[in-house]
Short mmCIF file of C-alpha atoms in Angstrom, two decimals:
data_model
loop_
_atom_site.label_atom_id
_atom_site.label_comp_id
_atom_site.label_asym_id
_atom_site.label_seq_id
_atom_site.Cartn_x
_atom_site.Cartn_y
_atom_site.Cartn_z
CA MET A 15 13.53 -20.64 -13.38
CA PRO A 16 16.04 -21.93 -10.80
CA GLY A 17 15.36 -23.67 -7.54
CA ARG A 18 11.65 -24.41 -7.89
CA ARG A 19 10.41 -26.96 -5.37
CA PRO A 20 6.78 -27.49 -4.40
CA LEU A 21 5.43 -27.88 -0.87
CA ALA A 22 2.61 -30.24 0.00
CA ARG A 23 0.92 -28.05 2.59
CA SER A 24 -2.17 -26.24 1.26
CA LEU A 25 -3.30 -22.97 2.83
CA THR A 26 -4.51 -19.70 1.28
CA ALA A 27 -4.79 -16.10 2.28
CA SER A 28 -8.44 -15.48 1.34
CA ALA A 29 -11.32 -14.02 3.33
CA LEU A 30 -14.86 -13.36 2.12
CA ALA A 31 -17.03 -10.32 2.64
CA MET A 32 -17.47 -9.39 6.29
CA TRP A 33 -21.17 -9.95 6.61
CA SER A 34 -21.13 -13.39 4.95
CA LEU A 35 -20.04 -15.23 8.09
CA ALA A 36 -21.98 -18.40 7.55
CA LEU A 37 -20.98 -18.72 3.93
CA ALA A 38 -17.35 -18.03 4.77
CA GLY A 39 -17.32 -20.77 7.36
CA ALA A 40 -18.89 -23.27 4.98
CA ASP A 41 -16.43 -22.45 2.22
CA ALA A 42 -13.26 -22.47 4.33
CA ALA A 43 -12.73 -26.20 4.41
CA GLY A 44 -12.88 -26.49 0.64
CA SER A 45 -10.83 -23.42 -0.24
CA GLY A 46 -7.56 -24.33 1.47
CA ARG A 47 -7.45 -21.14 3.55
CA PRO A 48 -6.24 -21.40 7.19
CA ALA A 49 -8.74 -23.14 9.46
CA ASP A 50 -8.96 -20.13 11.82
CA ASP A 51 -9.30 -17.42 9.22
CA ASP A 52 -10.70 -14.87 11.69
CA GLY A 53 -7.74 -15.47 13.97
CA ASN A 54 -5.11 -15.04 11.26
CA TRP A 55 -3.96 -12.01 9.32
CA PRO A 56 -3.28 -13.85 6.05
CA ALA A 57 -2.72 -10.98 3.56
CA TYR A 58 -1.14 -7.55 3.55
CA ASN A 59 -4.53 -5.87 4.11
CA ARG A 60 -5.97 -8.96 5.87
CA THR A 61 -8.38 -9.67 3.01
CA LEU A 62 -7.65 -9.73 -0.69
CA ALA A 63 -10.33 -7.04 -0.97
CA SER A 64 -8.07 -4.83 1.20
CA ASP A 65 -10.74 -3.78 3.72
CA ARG A 66 -8.46 -4.47 6.77
CA PHE A 67 -11.46 -5.26 9.00
CA SER A 68 -10.97 -7.85 11.76
CA ARG A 69 -13.94 -9.74 13.20
CA LEU A 70 -12.11 -10.25 16.50
CA ASP A 71 -13.74 -8.51 19.47
CA GLN A 72 -12.03 -9.80 22.63
CA VAL A 73 -10.18 -6.47 22.72
CA ASN A 74 -12.95 -3.88 22.64
CA ARG A 75 -14.03 -0.42 23.71
CA GLY A 76 -14.63 -1.60 27.24
CA ASN A 77 -11.17 -3.05 27.91
CA VAL A 78 -8.69 -1.66 25.37
CA ALA A 79 -7.36 0.80 27.96
CA GLY A 80 -5.77 -2.21 29.65
CA LEU A 81 -3.73 -3.27 26.60
CA VAL A 82 -0.09 -3.97 27.57
CA ARG A 83 3.11 -4.92 25.77
CA LYS A 84 3.59 -8.67 25.67
CA CYS A 85 6.91 -8.84 23.78
CA GLU A 86 9.11 -7.08 21.25
CA TYR A 87 11.35 -8.35 18.47
CA ALA A 88 14.07 -5.87 17.47
CA LEU A 89 15.73 -6.00 14.06
CA PRO A 90 19.54 -6.11 13.98
CA ALA A 91 19.66 -2.43 12.91
CA PRO A 92 17.22 0.40 12.20
CA THR A 93 15.85 0.29 8.67
CA SER A 94 13.17 1.51 6.32
CA PHE A 95 10.46 -0.48 8.09
CA GLN A 96 7.20 -0.26 6.13
CA THR A 97 6.25 -3.93 6.33
CA GLY A 98 2.68 -5.12 6.76
CA PRO A 99 3.04 -8.31 8.86
CA LEU A 100 1.19 -11.54 8.16
CA VAL A 101 0.08 -13.94 10.88
CA ILE A 102 -0.59 -17.57 9.97
CA ASP A 103 -1.41 -20.16 12.66
CA GLY A 104 0.56 -18.51 15.43
CA VAL A 105 3.57 -17.37 13.38
CA LEU A 106 4.16 -13.72 12.46
CA TYR A 107 6.01 -13.10 9.17
CA PHE A 108 7.43 -9.75 8.06
CA THR A 109 10.08 -8.16 5.86
CA SER A 110 12.70 -5.46 5.69
CA PRO A 111 14.39 -4.40 2.44
CA GLY A 112 17.12 -6.98 2.98
CA ALA A 113 15.55 -9.76 5.04
CA THR A 114 12.49 -11.89 5.76
CA PHE A 115 11.62 -12.90 9.33
CA ALA A 116 9.39 -15.39 11.14
CA ILE A 117 8.71 -15.02 14.87
CA ASP A 118 6.33 -16.59 17.36
CA ALA A 119 3.23 -14.38 17.23
CA ALA A 120 2.71 -14.61 21.01
CA THR A 121 6.25 -14.55 22.43
CA CYS A 122 8.30 -12.82 19.67
CA ALA A 123 10.83 -15.68 19.74
CA GLU A 124 12.63 -15.88 16.41
CA ARG A 125 11.74 -18.89 14.26
CA TRP A 126 14.03 -18.02 11.35
CA ARG A 127 15.56 -15.13 9.43
CA VAL A 128 16.94 -15.04 5.88
CA THR A 129 18.70 -12.21 4.04
CA HIS A 130 18.41 -10.86 0.48
CA PRO A 131 20.57 -8.47 -1.59
CA VAL A 132 19.83 -4.77 -1.20
CA LEU A 133 20.63 -2.09 -3.76
CA THR A 134 22.84 0.77 -2.65
CA GLY A 135 24.00 3.96 -4.28
CA GLU A 136 23.05 7.57 -4.83
CA GLY A 137 19.31 8.16 -4.91
CA VAL A 138 18.40 4.58 -3.99
CA VAL A 139 15.63 4.41 -1.38
CA SER A 140 15.19 0.83 -0.23
CA ALA A 141 11.80 -0.35 0.98
CA ASN A 142 9.81 -3.54 1.24
CA ARG A 143 6.20 -3.60 2.36
CA GLY A 144 5.61 -7.26 2.99
CA LEU A 145 4.62 -10.72 1.87
CA ALA A 146 1.82 -12.73 0.33
CA TYR A 147 0.82 -16.23 1.42
CA LEU A 148 -0.80 -19.08 -0.49
CA ASP A 149 -0.77 -22.87 -0.36
CA GLY A 150 2.04 -23.17 2.16
CA ARG A 151 4.34 -20.61 0.51
CA LEU A 152 5.38 -17.05 1.23
CA PHE A 153 6.07 -14.60 -1.61
CA ARG A 154 7.95 -11.29 -1.77
CA GLY A 155 9.78 -8.99 -4.15
CA THR A 156 13.30 -7.62 -3.93
CA MET A 157 15.02 -4.36 -4.81
CA GLU A 158 16.77 -6.13 -7.71
CA GLY A 159 13.54 -7.16 -9.43
CA ASP A 160 13.25 -10.73 -8.21
CA VAL A 161 10.10 -12.54 -7.08
CA LEU A 162 10.81 -15.11 -4.37
CA ALA A 163 8.81 -18.03 -3.01
CA LEU A 164 9.92 -18.98 0.50
CA SER A 165 9.13 -21.86 2.83
CA PRO A 166 7.19 -20.68 5.89
CA GLU A 167 8.86 -23.47 7.86
CA ASP A 168 12.46 -22.31 7.56
CA GLY A 169 12.64 -19.46 5.02
CA ARG A 170 14.48 -21.43 2.36
CA THR A 171 13.94 -20.30 -1.23
CA LEU A 172 11.55 -22.55 -3.17
CA TRP A 173 11.79 -20.67 -6.45
CA THR A 174 13.11 -17.40 -7.82
CA ALA A 175 11.90 -15.51 -10.88
CA ARG A 176 13.39 -12.27 -12.19
CA ILE A 177 10.82 -10.00 -13.81
CA PRO A 178 11.50 -9.50 -17.52
CA ASP A 179 11.68 -5.71 -17.10
CA ALA A 180 14.37 -5.75 -14.40
CA GLY A 181 17.10 -3.18 -14.96
CA PRO A 182 18.30 0.24 -13.84
CA GLY A 183 15.78 1.94 -11.58
CA VAL A 184 13.38 -1.04 -11.47
CA THR A 185 12.51 -2.36 -7.99
CA ILE A 186 9.76 -4.36 -6.26
CA PRO A 187 8.94 -2.74 -2.90
CA MET A 188 5.24 -3.68 -2.90
CA ALA A 189 3.64 -6.51 -0.94
CA PRO A 190 2.27 -8.97 -3.52
CA ILE A 191 -1.08 -10.71 -3.23
CA ALA A 192 -1.78 -14.37 -4.03
CA ALA A 193 -5.00 -16.14 -5.00
CA ASP A 194 -6.33 -18.88 -7.28
CA GLY A 195 -2.89 -20.41 -7.74
CA LYS A 196 -1.28 -17.12 -8.81
CA VAL A 197 1.01 -14.49 -7.34
CA PHE A 198 0.23 -10.95 -8.49
CA ILE A 199 3.05 -8.42 -8.23
CA GLY A 200 4.24 -5.20 -9.88
CA ASN A 201 7.34 -3.07 -10.32
CA ALA A 202 8.16 0.40 -9.06
CA GLY A 203 10.48 2.99 -10.61
CA GLY A 204 8.05 5.32 -12.32
CA ASP A 205 9.92 8.40 -11.04
CA ARG A 206 12.96 7.29 -13.05
CA ALA A 207 13.86 7.95 -16.66
CA GLY A 208 12.81 5.20 -19.03
CA VAL A 209 11.07 3.06 -16.39
CA THR A 210 7.38 2.16 -16.70
CA GLY A 211 5.16 0.04 -14.49
CA HIS A 212 3.90 -3.50 -15.02
CA VAL A 213 1.75 -6.07 -13.24
CA TYR A 214 2.76 -9.73 -13.46
CA ALA A 215 1.07 -13.00 -12.61
CA TYR A 216 3.25 -15.97 -11.62
CA ASP A 217 2.29 -19.58 -11.03
CA ALA A 218 2.45 -19.89 -7.24
CA ALA A 219 3.71 -23.47 -7.38
CA THR A 220 6.36 -23.22 -10.10
CA GLY A 221 7.31 -19.57 -10.57
CA GLU A 222 6.37 -19.57 -14.25
CA MET A 223 5.23 -16.16 -15.49
CA LEU A 224 1.63 -16.49 -16.69
CA TRP A 225 1.08 -12.98 -17.99
CA ARG A 226 2.56 -9.47 -18.06
CA PHE A 227 0.45 -6.30 -18.10
CA GLU A 228 1.95 -3.01 -19.33
CA VAL A 229 0.74 0.16 -17.62
CA VAL A 230 1.94 2.11 -20.68
CA PRO A 231 1.35 -0.33 -23.55
CA ASP A 232 2.88 0.20 -26.97
CA THR A 233 -0.41 0.76 -28.78
CA PRO A 234 -1.32 3.71 -31.02
CA GLU A 235 -4.26 4.70 -28.84
CA VAL A 236 -2.19 4.90 -25.65
CA ARG A 237 0.97 6.36 -27.16
CA ALA A 238 -1.15 9.16 -28.65
CA THR A 239 -1.78 10.32 -25.06
CA TRP A 240 1.98 10.87 -24.55
CA ARG A 241 3.29 13.83 -26.50
CA VAL A 242 7.00 13.85 -25.66
CA PRO A 243 9.97 15.58 -27.31
CA PRO A 244 11.99 13.40 -29.69
CA GLY A 245 14.48 11.25 -27.84
CA ASN A 246 12.76 11.53 -24.46
CA PRO A 247 11.70 8.19 -22.93
CA LEU A 248 8.17 7.41 -21.79
CA SER A 249 8.40 7.04 -18.02
CA GLY A 250 5.96 6.46 -15.17
CA GLY A 251 3.07 4.38 -13.93
CA GLY A 252 5.04 2.37 -11.40
CA VAL A 253 3.12 -0.21 -9.36
CA TRP A 254 4.81 0.44 -6.03
CA VAL A 255 2.02 -0.48 -3.59
CA SER A 256 -0.09 -3.57 -3.09
CA LEU A 257 -3.04 -4.73 -5.19
CA SER A 258 -6.61 -5.81 -4.45
CA TYR A 259 -8.50 -8.83 -5.76
CA ASP A 260 -12.21 -9.55 -6.21
CA GLU A 261 -12.51 -13.26 -5.47
CA GLU A 262 -15.99 -13.43 -6.98
CA THR A 263 -15.01 -12.06 -10.39
CA GLY A 264 -11.28 -12.82 -10.51
CA ILE A 265 -10.47 -9.17 -11.19
CA VAL A 266 -7.21 -7.58 -9.98
CA TYR A 267 -7.44 -3.90 -9.09
CA ALA A 268 -4.07 -2.22 -9.65
CA PRO A 269 -3.20 1.31 -8.48
CA THR A 270 -0.65 2.99 -10.75
CA GLY A 271 1.78 5.78 -9.97
CA ASN A 272 2.62 9.13 -11.50
CA PRO A 273 4.29 9.89 -14.84
CA ALA A 274 7.84 11.24 -15.12
CA PRO A 275 9.27 13.77 -15.13
CA ASP A 276 7.02 14.18 -12.11
CA PHE A 277 6.55 17.95 -12.29
CA ASP A 278 7.52 19.20 -15.76
CA ILE A 279 4.34 18.52 -17.67
CA GLU A 280 5.66 20.18 -20.86
CA LEU A 281 7.85 17.12 -21.42
CA ARG A 282 4.87 14.72 -21.49
CA GLU A 283 1.76 16.54 -22.65
CA GLY A 284 -1.49 14.59 -22.86
CA ASP A 285 -3.43 12.23 -20.62
CA ASN A 286 -0.46 9.85 -20.19
CA LEU A 287 -2.50 6.63 -20.04
CA TYR A 288 -2.64 4.54 -17.85
CA VAL A 289 -0.76 6.30 -15.05
CA ASN A 290 -2.51 7.66 -11.93
CA SER A 291 -5.28 5.10 -12.36
CA ILE A 292 -7.15 2.23 -10.84
CA ILE A 293 -6.96 -0.47 -13.52
CA ALA A 294 -9.21 -3.52 -13.45
CA ILE A 295 -7.27 -6.48 -14.90
CA ASP A 296 -8.65 -9.94 -15.63
CA GLY A 297 -6.67 -12.15 -13.23
CA ARG A 298 -6.89 -15.11 -15.59
CA THR A 299 -5.61 -13.46 -18.77
CA GLY A 300 -3.92 -10.19 -17.81
CA ARG A 301 -6.28 -8.26 -20.07
CA ARG A 302 -7.38 -4.75 -19.10
CA VAL A 303 -11.11 -4.74 -18.37
CA THR A 304 -11.53 -1.04 -17.59
CA HIS A 305 -9.89 1.79 -15.69
CA ASN A 306 -10.45 5.16 -14.07
CA GLN A 307 -7.65 7.73 -14.27
CA ILE A 308 -8.28 9.29 -10.87
CA VAL A 309 -5.64 12.01 -11.19
CA ARG A 310 -5.51 13.56 -14.67
CA ARG A 311 -2.55 15.48 -16.13
CA ASP A 312 -0.63 15.15 -12.90
CA TYR A 313 2.17 17.62 -12.15
CA HIS A 314 2.37 17.14 -8.35
CA ASP A 315 3.61 13.51 -8.02
CA TRP A 316 0.10 12.50 -6.99
CA GLY A 317 0.17 8.87 -8.05
CA VAL A 318 -2.60 6.47 -7.06
CA SER A 319 -0.78 5.25 -4.03
CA ALA A 320 -2.55 2.48 -2.11
CA ALA A 321 -4.47 -0.73 -2.66
CA PRO A 322 -8.16 0.20 -2.95
CA ALA A 323 -10.76 -1.30 -0.63
CA LEU A 324 -13.34 -3.38 -2.53
CA VAL A 325 -16.44 -3.35 -0.35
CA THR A 326 -20.21 -3.40 -0.41
CA THR A 327 -21.85 -0.57 1.50
CA ALA A 328 -24.95 -0.64 3.70
CA ALA A 329 -26.98 0.60 0.72
CA GLY A 330 -25.74 -2.32 -1.35
CA ARG A 331 -23.29 -0.35 -3.50
CA ARG A 332 -20.24 -2.27 -4.71
CA ILE A 333 -17.50 0.31 -4.47
CA VAL A 334 -13.77 0.82 -4.93
CA ALA A 335 -12.50 3.13 -2.15
CA SER A 336 -9.22 4.68 -3.27
CA ALA A 337 -7.39 7.09 -0.93
CA ASN A 338 -4.38 8.67 -2.58
CA LYS A 339 -1.55 11.19 -2.60
CA ASP A 340 -3.79 13.91 -4.05
CA GLY A 341 -5.45 14.23 -0.64
CA LEU A 342 -8.78 12.82 -1.79
CA LEU A 343 -10.79 9.73 -1.01
CA SER A 344 -12.15 8.78 -4.45
CA VAL A 345 -14.97 6.24 -4.40
CA LEU A 346 -15.79 4.42 -7.64
CA ASP A 347 -18.73 2.21 -8.64
CA ARG A 348 -17.70 -1.34 -9.63
CA THR A 349 -21.23 -2.69 -10.07
CA ASP A 350 -20.92 -3.09 -13.85
CA LEU A 351 -17.39 -3.08 -15.20
CA ALA A 352 -18.75 -3.01 -18.73
CA ALA A 353 -19.83 0.53 -17.88
CA GLY A 354 -16.42 1.36 -16.42
CA LEU A 355 -15.51 2.54 -12.93
CA PRO A 356 -17.45 5.81 -12.65
CA LEU A 357 -16.70 8.19 -9.79
CA LEU A 358 -19.40 8.31 -7.12
CA TYR A 359 -17.77 10.97 -4.95
CA ALA A 360 -14.43 12.43 -3.90
CA ARG A 361 -13.76 13.91 -0.46
CA PRO A 362 -10.72 15.77 0.95
CA THR A 363 -8.62 13.83 3.44
CA THR A 364 -5.96 16.47 4.17
CA THR A 365 -5.07 20.09 3.36
CA ARG A 366 -5.44 20.91 -0.35
CA GLU A 367 -3.99 24.24 -1.50
CA ASN A 368 -2.89 25.58 -4.91
CA VAL A 369 -3.96 22.31 -6.51
CA ASP A 370 -4.69 23.99 -9.87
CA VAL A 371 -1.85 26.54 -9.86
CA PRO A 372 0.70 25.79 -12.62
CA LEU A 373 4.31 25.36 -11.56
CA SER A 374 6.76 28.06 -12.66
CA ARG A 375 10.31 28.13 -14.03
CA ASP A 376 10.92 31.51 -12.37
CA ARG A 377 10.00 30.93 -8.72
CA PRO A 378 8.91 28.18 -6.32
CA THR A 379 5.23 27.29 -6.26
CA ARG A 380 3.83 25.88 -3.04
CA PHE A 381 1.22 23.12 -3.19
CA CYS A 382 -0.52 20.86 -0.70
CA PRO A 383 -0.52 17.92 -0.40
CA GLY A 384 3.18 17.89 -1.19
CA MET A 385 4.98 15.14 -3.06
CA PHE A 386 4.93 13.01 0.10
CA GLY A 387 1.48 14.13 1.22
CA GLY A 388 -1.99 12.65 1.17
CA THR A 389 -2.30 8.90 1.61
CA GLU A 390 0.87 6.93 0.99
CA TRP A 391 1.13 3.10 0.94
CA ASN A 392 -1.61 2.26 3.47
CA GLY A 393 -5.04 3.01 2.03
CA ALA A 394 -8.66 3.18 3.12
CA ALA A 395 -10.02 0.66 5.64
CA PHE A 396 -13.68 -0.32 6.05
CA HIS A 397 -15.87 -1.21 9.03
CA PRO A 398 -18.92 -2.99 7.55
CA ARG A 399 -21.06 -2.86 10.68
CA LEU A 400 -20.63 0.90 10.91
CA ASN A 401 -20.57 1.42 7.12
CA THR A 402 -17.52 3.61 7.68
CA LEU A 403 -14.32 4.17 5.69
CA PHE A 404 -11.21 5.27 7.61
CA VAL A 405 -8.35 7.14 5.92
CA GLY A 406 -4.99 8.15 7.39
CA THR A 407 -3.03 10.94 5.71
CA VAL A 408 0.06 13.13 5.56
CA ASP A 409 -0.35 16.94 5.77
CA TRP A 410 2.99 18.28 4.50
CA CYS A 411 3.46 20.75 1.63
CA THR A 412 6.09 21.19 -1.10
CA SER A 413 7.49 24.15 -3.06
CA PHE A 414 9.20 23.49 -6.41
CA THR A 415 10.64 25.50 -9.29
CA LEU A 416 10.62 23.81 -12.70
CA GLN A 417 13.97 23.10 -14.35
CA PRO A 418 15.09 25.34 -17.25
CA ARG A 419 13.94 24.26 -20.67
CA GLY A 420 16.57 22.20 -22.44
CA THR A 421 17.84 20.50 -19.27
CA PRO A 422 19.36 17.15 -20.33
CA THR A 423 17.34 14.00 -19.74
CA PRO A 424 18.81 11.80 -16.99
CA ALA A 425 20.30 8.42 -17.81
CA THR A 426 17.97 5.43 -17.87
CA GLY A 427 17.02 4.50 -14.32
CA ASP A 428 18.03 7.82 -12.76
CA ILE A 429 15.54 9.94 -10.83
CA TRP A 430 13.66 12.38 -13.11
CA LEU A 431 11.64 15.04 -11.32
CA GLY A 432 12.13 18.00 -13.64
CA VAL A 433 12.72 20.57 -10.87
CA VAL A 434 15.53 22.75 -9.53
CA GLU A 435 15.38 22.21 -5.76
CA PRO A 436 16.64 19.07 -4.00
CA ILE A 437 13.74 17.25 -2.36
CA ASN A 438 14.83 17.98 1.20
CA GLU A 439 14.88 21.72 0.44
CA ALA A 440 11.53 21.66 -1.35
CA MET A 441 9.57 20.11 1.49
CA ALA A 442 8.06 22.47 4.06
CA ASP A 443 9.76 22.56 7.43
CA TRP A 444 9.12 19.32 9.30
CA SER A 445 7.70 21.30 12.22
CA THR A 446 4.68 22.08 10.01
CA ALA A 447 3.96 18.44 9.11
CA ARG A 448 0.98 16.78 10.75
CA GLY A 449 -1.48 13.98 10.08
CA TRP A 450 -5.19 13.20 9.94
CA LEU A 451 -7.38 10.17 10.48
CA THR A 452 -10.86 10.69 9.06
CA ALA A 453 -14.00 8.54 9.22
CA PHE A 454 -16.38 8.78 6.25
CA ASP A 455 -19.87 7.44 5.64
CA ALA A 456 -19.19 4.86 2.92
CA ASP A 457 -22.39 5.64 0.99
CA THR A 458 -22.36 9.43 1.04
CA GLY A 459 -18.81 10.46 1.86
CA ALA A 460 -20.04 12.56 4.79
CA VAL A 461 -17.38 13.07 7.47
CA ARG A 462 -18.33 11.32 10.71
CA TRP A 463 -15.29 12.45 12.68
CA ARG A 464 -11.72 13.60 12.14
CA LEU A 465 -8.67 13.27 14.37
CA GLU A 466 -5.64 15.54 14.00
CA ALA A 467 -2.31 13.83 14.76
CA PRO A 468 0.91 15.67 15.67
CA LYS A 469 2.76 14.04 12.76
CA PRO A 470 1.71 12.16 9.58
CA VAL A 471 -0.44 9.02 9.78
CA LEU A 472 1.40 6.53 7.55
CA GLY A 473 0.82 3.16 9.20
CA GLY A 474 -1.94 0.71 8.44
CA VAL A 475 -5.39 1.58 9.84
CA THR A 476 -7.20 -1.39 11.36
CA PRO A 477 -10.90 -1.41 12.37
CA THR A 478 -12.25 -4.29 14.44
CA ALA A 479 -15.53 -5.86 15.54
CA GLY A 480 -14.66 -4.67 19.06
CA GLY A 481 -15.75 -1.17 18.03
CA LEU A 482 -12.15 0.02 17.66
CA VAL A 483 -9.88 1.44 15.02
CA PHE A 484 -6.12 1.09 15.56
CA ALA A 485 -3.75 3.61 13.98
CA SER A 486 -0.43 5.38 14.55
CA ASP A 487 1.64 8.42 13.64
CA LEU A 488 5.24 9.39 12.93
CA ALA A 489 5.49 11.07 16.36
CA GLY A 490 5.65 7.55 17.81
CA ASN A 491 2.06 7.18 18.99
CA LEU A 492 0.25 3.87 18.58
CA PHE A 493 -3.39 4.32 19.52
CA ALA A 494 -6.90 2.86 19.56
CA LEU A 495 -9.97 5.00 18.94
CA ASP A 496 -13.67 4.43 19.38
CA ALA A 497 -14.62 3.65 15.77
CA GLU A 498 -17.98 5.42 16.12
CA SER A 499 -16.87 8.65 17.78
CA GLY A 500 -13.11 8.92 17.19
CA ARG A 501 -12.49 9.23 20.93
CA ARG A 502 -8.99 8.08 21.93
CA LEU A 503 -9.27 5.08 24.27
CA TRP A 504 -5.65 3.89 24.43
CA ASN A 505 -2.23 5.23 23.46
CA ASP A 506 1.29 3.86 23.69
CA GLU A 507 4.28 6.10 23.04
CA VAL A 508 6.64 3.66 21.35
CA GLY A 509 9.49 6.14 20.95
CA GLN A 510 9.90 5.52 17.22
CA PRO A 511 7.95 6.63 14.12
CA VAL A 512 5.36 4.10 12.96
CA GLY A 513 4.95 3.61 9.21
CA GLY A 514 4.25 -0.12 8.90
CA GLY A 515 1.27 -2.35 9.44
CA ILE A 516 -0.89 -2.76 12.53
CA VAL A 517 -2.48 -6.21 12.64
CA THR A 518 -4.67 -8.11 15.08
CA TYR A 519 -4.99 -11.88 15.39
CA ARG A 520 -5.66 -14.74 17.79
CA VAL A 521 -3.20 -17.15 19.38
CA GLY A 522 -4.96 -19.80 21.45
CA GLU A 523 -7.79 -17.97 23.19
CA GLN A 524 -6.15 -14.55 23.24
CA GLN A 525 -6.52 -11.68 20.80
CA LEU A 526 -3.24 -9.87 20.21
CA VAL A 527 -2.23 -6.71 18.35
CA ALA A 528 1.14 -6.25 16.62
CA ALA A 529 2.72 -3.18 15.04
CA ALA A 530 5.79 -2.62 12.85
CA VAL A 531 7.60 0.25 14.60
CA GLY A 532 10.63 2.36 13.61
CA ASN A 533 10.37 3.44 9.97
CA GLY A 534 13.64 5.21 9.29
CA GLY A 535 15.54 6.69 6.42
CA GLY A 536 14.41 8.03 3.09
CA VAL A 537 12.38 11.23 2.99
CA TRP A 538 11.07 11.26 6.57
CA PRO A 539 13.39 13.49 8.67
CA ILE A 540 13.01 11.61 11.92
CA PRO A 541 15.80 9.91 13.86
CA VAL A 542 15.23 6.18 14.27
CA THR A 543 17.21 4.16 16.79
CA ARG A 544 15.20 0.94 16.72
CA SER A 545 13.07 -0.97 14.21
CA SER A 546 10.96 -3.67 15.83
CA VAL A 547 7.68 -5.56 16.00
CA ILE A 548 5.80 -4.95 19.25
CA VAL A 549 3.02 -7.32 20.34
CA TYR A 550 0.23 -6.23 22.70
CA GLY A 551 -2.49 -8.08 24.59
CA LEU A 552 -4.76 -7.81 27.59
CA PRO A 553 -3.23 -8.72 30.97
#
């Protein structure tokens, strides 16, 4: 692999379970993670377990109403801005589809900016959701199927590795994770003909590929679950969102996307393993340990769409909390992987209508959540002290008519939905779209409170030890709620839709909050005039 150069600095992006404060402090010096782990935001979902909980409490229920803008960094042009920023030792790192940025986390002054190639063309939707950090290196994917290691000092490329499955329709929009000397990353493209998903592990220091996991492996047992017409390609199971990692067991938890064609189930009868699943993969070997196919025989484009939160509840249950496009929070038991990942409960997170009604070739069938409904790329968050899971969702329906039988299969890498209507005509009028933020008891799934938002809740949801939960919506509201009651305590109208991460961190003695604002383009029919990172703090 070209251009591999090691760095001497040793830092990691790990954080242990929230209630193990003493143990975490004792371990930090020996693990290589940043010295002020509480004050950093070192991974896409803050922890490798994807719980998003921050132990910082300087900003709290008593003073959050006084939060003010400290600075703003505007990108050169509006873009698809879905990044989940990282913060390491006072520097904030983030991505767009075609660039990686480093700014001062307190002043927004630019440290460096580097650019990357971006795919263009009909049907191409560019996105990049962020970086991983480990041992003094940053890692990201590109729309051309490359994995990059970058220097956090100046952004220069340390190594580049092209995934072996790169080709038409194959992209890497997800934010990777990094742990134990490895970078874990996957490829998207499961809505495209002939493209299937994979998870890869790369050596963080050298860029050497250590293993490759196939979501749709070429084994008799799996291929028997795909009954497709002769000549039609197996397609689906893209890994388009981030992963989670159990540091104790070394298990990677991978969410996999829908099969293709997305809606015409006659062209892929069967269970279609292992799409629409949470797959537990041995991080050392790349071997599948177990899985749970959360959405079976999918014909709504309801892929498993966010990194699951790996947490331990107040009752001592070790769970996998998976909030997805099907409009359900599905909670699995990970106590004994030898027994699988059995479902403990599933609870609605948004409107669910016509979920069992077959689609028709004669007329449109309306279903909710629609193909862009439910939870998208930011999943469930967990507040351990309140034993509460928080889920943000999209409430927006779709109506599709299936394509006529005998419609030609698209070329390899082309979009393959299997329907008549263009997407923009199939989605319900944007005026009907709204969002929800719901708090659930982590042990029982009981709803503790629910907030209705004027537009979808896509951005990262961030609970804190200050008794707050930060969230946002596509109407341009960035807000803080009382985590116990759901009462709105602070709101800033940023003037742009928010679909990226909201992170909180410490610089010096001050807790700050940053948000990626201005998610434009693609399927969301909202004008965007500015994409930026806004930083907030107390006066």
